[in-house]
Every structure is written in structure tokens, then in C-alpha cells.
Short mmCIF file of C-alpha atoms in Angstrom, two decimals:
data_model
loop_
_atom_site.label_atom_id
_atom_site.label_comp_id
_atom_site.label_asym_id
_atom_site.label_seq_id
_atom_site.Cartn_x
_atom_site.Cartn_y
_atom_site.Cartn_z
CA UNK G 1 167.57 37.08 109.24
CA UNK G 2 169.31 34.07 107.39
CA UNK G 3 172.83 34.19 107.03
CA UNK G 4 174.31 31.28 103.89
CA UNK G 5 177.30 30.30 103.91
CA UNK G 6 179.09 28.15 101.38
CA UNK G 7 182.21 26.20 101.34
CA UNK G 8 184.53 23.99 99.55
CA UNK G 9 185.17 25.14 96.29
CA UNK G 10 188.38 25.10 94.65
CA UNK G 11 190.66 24.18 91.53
CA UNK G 12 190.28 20.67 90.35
CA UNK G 13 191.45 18.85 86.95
CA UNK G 14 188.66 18.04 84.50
CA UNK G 15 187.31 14.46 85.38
CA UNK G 16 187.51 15.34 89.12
CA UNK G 17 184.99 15.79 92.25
CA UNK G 18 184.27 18.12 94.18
CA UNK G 19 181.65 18.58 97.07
CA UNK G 20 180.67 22.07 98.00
CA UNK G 21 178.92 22.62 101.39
CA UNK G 22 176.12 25.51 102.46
CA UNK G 23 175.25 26.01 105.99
CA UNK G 24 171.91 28.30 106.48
CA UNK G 25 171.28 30.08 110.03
CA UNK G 26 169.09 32.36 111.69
CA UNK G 27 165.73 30.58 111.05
CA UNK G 28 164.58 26.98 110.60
CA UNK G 29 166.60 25.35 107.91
CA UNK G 30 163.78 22.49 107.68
CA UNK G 31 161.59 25.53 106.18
CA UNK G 32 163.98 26.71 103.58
CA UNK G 33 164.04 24.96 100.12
CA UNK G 34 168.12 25.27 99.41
CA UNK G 35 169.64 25.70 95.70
CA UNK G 36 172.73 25.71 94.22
CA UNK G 37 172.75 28.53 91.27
CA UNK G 38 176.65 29.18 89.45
CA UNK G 39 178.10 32.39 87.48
CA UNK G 40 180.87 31.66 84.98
CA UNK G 41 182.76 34.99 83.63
CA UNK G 42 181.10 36.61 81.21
CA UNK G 43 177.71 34.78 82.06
CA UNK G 44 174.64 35.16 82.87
CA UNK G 45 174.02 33.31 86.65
CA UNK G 46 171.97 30.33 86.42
CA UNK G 47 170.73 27.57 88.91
CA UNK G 48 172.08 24.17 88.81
CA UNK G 49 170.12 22.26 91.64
CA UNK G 50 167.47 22.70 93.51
CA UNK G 51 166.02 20.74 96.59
CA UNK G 52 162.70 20.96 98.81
CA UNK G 53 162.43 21.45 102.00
CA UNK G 54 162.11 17.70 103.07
CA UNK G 55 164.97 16.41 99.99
CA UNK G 56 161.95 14.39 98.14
CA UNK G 57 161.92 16.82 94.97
CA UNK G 58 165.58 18.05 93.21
CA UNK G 59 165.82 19.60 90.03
CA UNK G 60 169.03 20.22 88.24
CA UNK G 61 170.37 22.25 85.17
CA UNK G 62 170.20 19.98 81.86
CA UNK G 63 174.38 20.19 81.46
CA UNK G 64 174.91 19.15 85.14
CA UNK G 65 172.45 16.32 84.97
CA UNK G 66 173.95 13.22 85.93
CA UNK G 67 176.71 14.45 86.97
CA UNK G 68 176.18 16.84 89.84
CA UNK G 69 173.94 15.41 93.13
CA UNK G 70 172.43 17.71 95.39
CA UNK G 71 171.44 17.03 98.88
CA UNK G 72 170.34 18.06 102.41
CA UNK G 73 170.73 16.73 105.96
CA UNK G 74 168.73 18.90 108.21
CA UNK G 75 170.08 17.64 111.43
CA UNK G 76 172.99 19.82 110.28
CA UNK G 77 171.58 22.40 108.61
CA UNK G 78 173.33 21.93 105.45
CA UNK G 79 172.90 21.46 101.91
CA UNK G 80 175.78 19.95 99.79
CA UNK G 81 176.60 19.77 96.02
CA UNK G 82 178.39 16.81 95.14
CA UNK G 83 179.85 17.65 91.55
CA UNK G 84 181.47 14.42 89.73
CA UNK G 85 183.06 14.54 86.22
CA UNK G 86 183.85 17.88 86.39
CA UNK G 87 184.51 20.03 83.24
CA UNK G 88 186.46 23.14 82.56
CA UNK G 89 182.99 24.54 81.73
CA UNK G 90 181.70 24.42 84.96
CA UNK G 91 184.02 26.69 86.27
CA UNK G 92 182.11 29.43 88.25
CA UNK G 93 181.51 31.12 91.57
CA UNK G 94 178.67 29.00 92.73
CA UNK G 95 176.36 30.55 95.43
CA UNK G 96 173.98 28.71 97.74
CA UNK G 97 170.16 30.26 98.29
CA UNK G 98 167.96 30.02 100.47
CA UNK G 99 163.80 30.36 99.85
CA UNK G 100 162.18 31.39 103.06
CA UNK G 101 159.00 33.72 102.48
CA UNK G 102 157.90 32.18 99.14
CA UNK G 103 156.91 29.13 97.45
CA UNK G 104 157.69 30.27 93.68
CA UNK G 105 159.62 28.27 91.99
CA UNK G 106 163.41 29.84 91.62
CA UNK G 107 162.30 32.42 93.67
CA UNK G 108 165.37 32.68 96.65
CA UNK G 109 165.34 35.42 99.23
CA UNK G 110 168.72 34.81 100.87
CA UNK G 111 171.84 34.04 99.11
CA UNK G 112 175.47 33.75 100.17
CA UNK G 113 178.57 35.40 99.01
CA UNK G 114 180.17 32.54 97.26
CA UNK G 115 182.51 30.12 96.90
CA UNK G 116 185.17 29.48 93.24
CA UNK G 117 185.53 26.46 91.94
CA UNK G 118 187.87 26.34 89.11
CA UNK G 119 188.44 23.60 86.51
CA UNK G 120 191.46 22.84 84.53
CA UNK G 121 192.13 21.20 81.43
#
């Protein structure tokens, strides 16, 4: 019903930006709270940001804080991660989620496949 689709990643120096994009489809993206959640090897997967539907509520992962900016523009359907500072660390596959048929918090029914973003020191 929702397809997610993320873009963007790739291999940056530590101390550099990135900005990943995630395009939703298939239903109203203005009803889908987005989030960005990231899987380093040998790691558990965890969520780094987190928006509502209309962008006035983010949350974000403690070691991200500050550093990392999520946001939305619903005109496009899209939900970015704008990652500053970047540390070898954060290297993971991040995946973008969509929540459609829920309002529990961290609770995402579609997710995408994925995109690397790789940090060197």
C-alpha cells in the first residue's frame, strides 16, 4: 500500500554532511508520521529521528542530538535527514518508516529497503 524509498547515502570523511532523502507513496503522506531508524554491523537497529505528521514534534536519538535535523515538506512527499558532523560511528544502513495505521509511539508499519552511509576516519 505504501511504498518508501530512501536516497542519498554514501561515504563521507568524519566532520562531513550528508542529507539523506525518503519519498513515501501509495497513500497520503500528510497522514504518515516519517522516521529515520539506522543499523550499524553487528548492531542492534535503532531510531534516530522521528517527525509528526504536521513537522511540529521531532525526536531524535541522544548521540545524534544536535547534530542530525530531521524534516518534512509534504508538498513533496518527502522526509529528509540532514546529518552534520558526521562520525565514523554513525556508519549504518539507515532506513526510512513510515506509521500509517497506528498512533504508538515507534510503532512503523512500512519501511524501505535502505540506503549506506559510510564514514571514514
Amino acid at each position: 500500500q505504501v511504498q518508501v524509498v530512501e536516497s542519498g547515502g554514501g561515504v563521507v570523511q568524519a566532520g562531513g554532511s550528508l542529507r539523506l532523502s525518503c519519498t513515501a507513496s501509495g497513500r497520503s503522506f500528510s497522514n504518515m508520521a516519517m522516521a529515520w531508524s539506522r543499523q550499524a554491523p553487528g548492531k542492534e537497529r535503532e531510531f534516530v529521528a522521528t517527525i509528526s505528521r504536521n513537522g511540529g514534534y521531532t525526536f531524535y536519538e541522544d548521540s545524534v542530538k544536535g547534530r542530525f535535523t530531521i524534516s518534512r515538506d509534504n508538498a513533496k512527499s518527502t522526509v529528509y535527514l540532514q546529518m552534520d558532523s558526521l562520525k565514523p560511528e554513525d556508519t549504518a544502513v539507515y532506513y526510512c518508516a513510515a506509521q500509517v495505521f497506528t498512533t504508538t509511539p515507534f510503532d512503523y508499519d512500512f519501511w524501505g529497503q535502505g540506503t549506506q552511509v559510510t564514514v571514514s576516519s
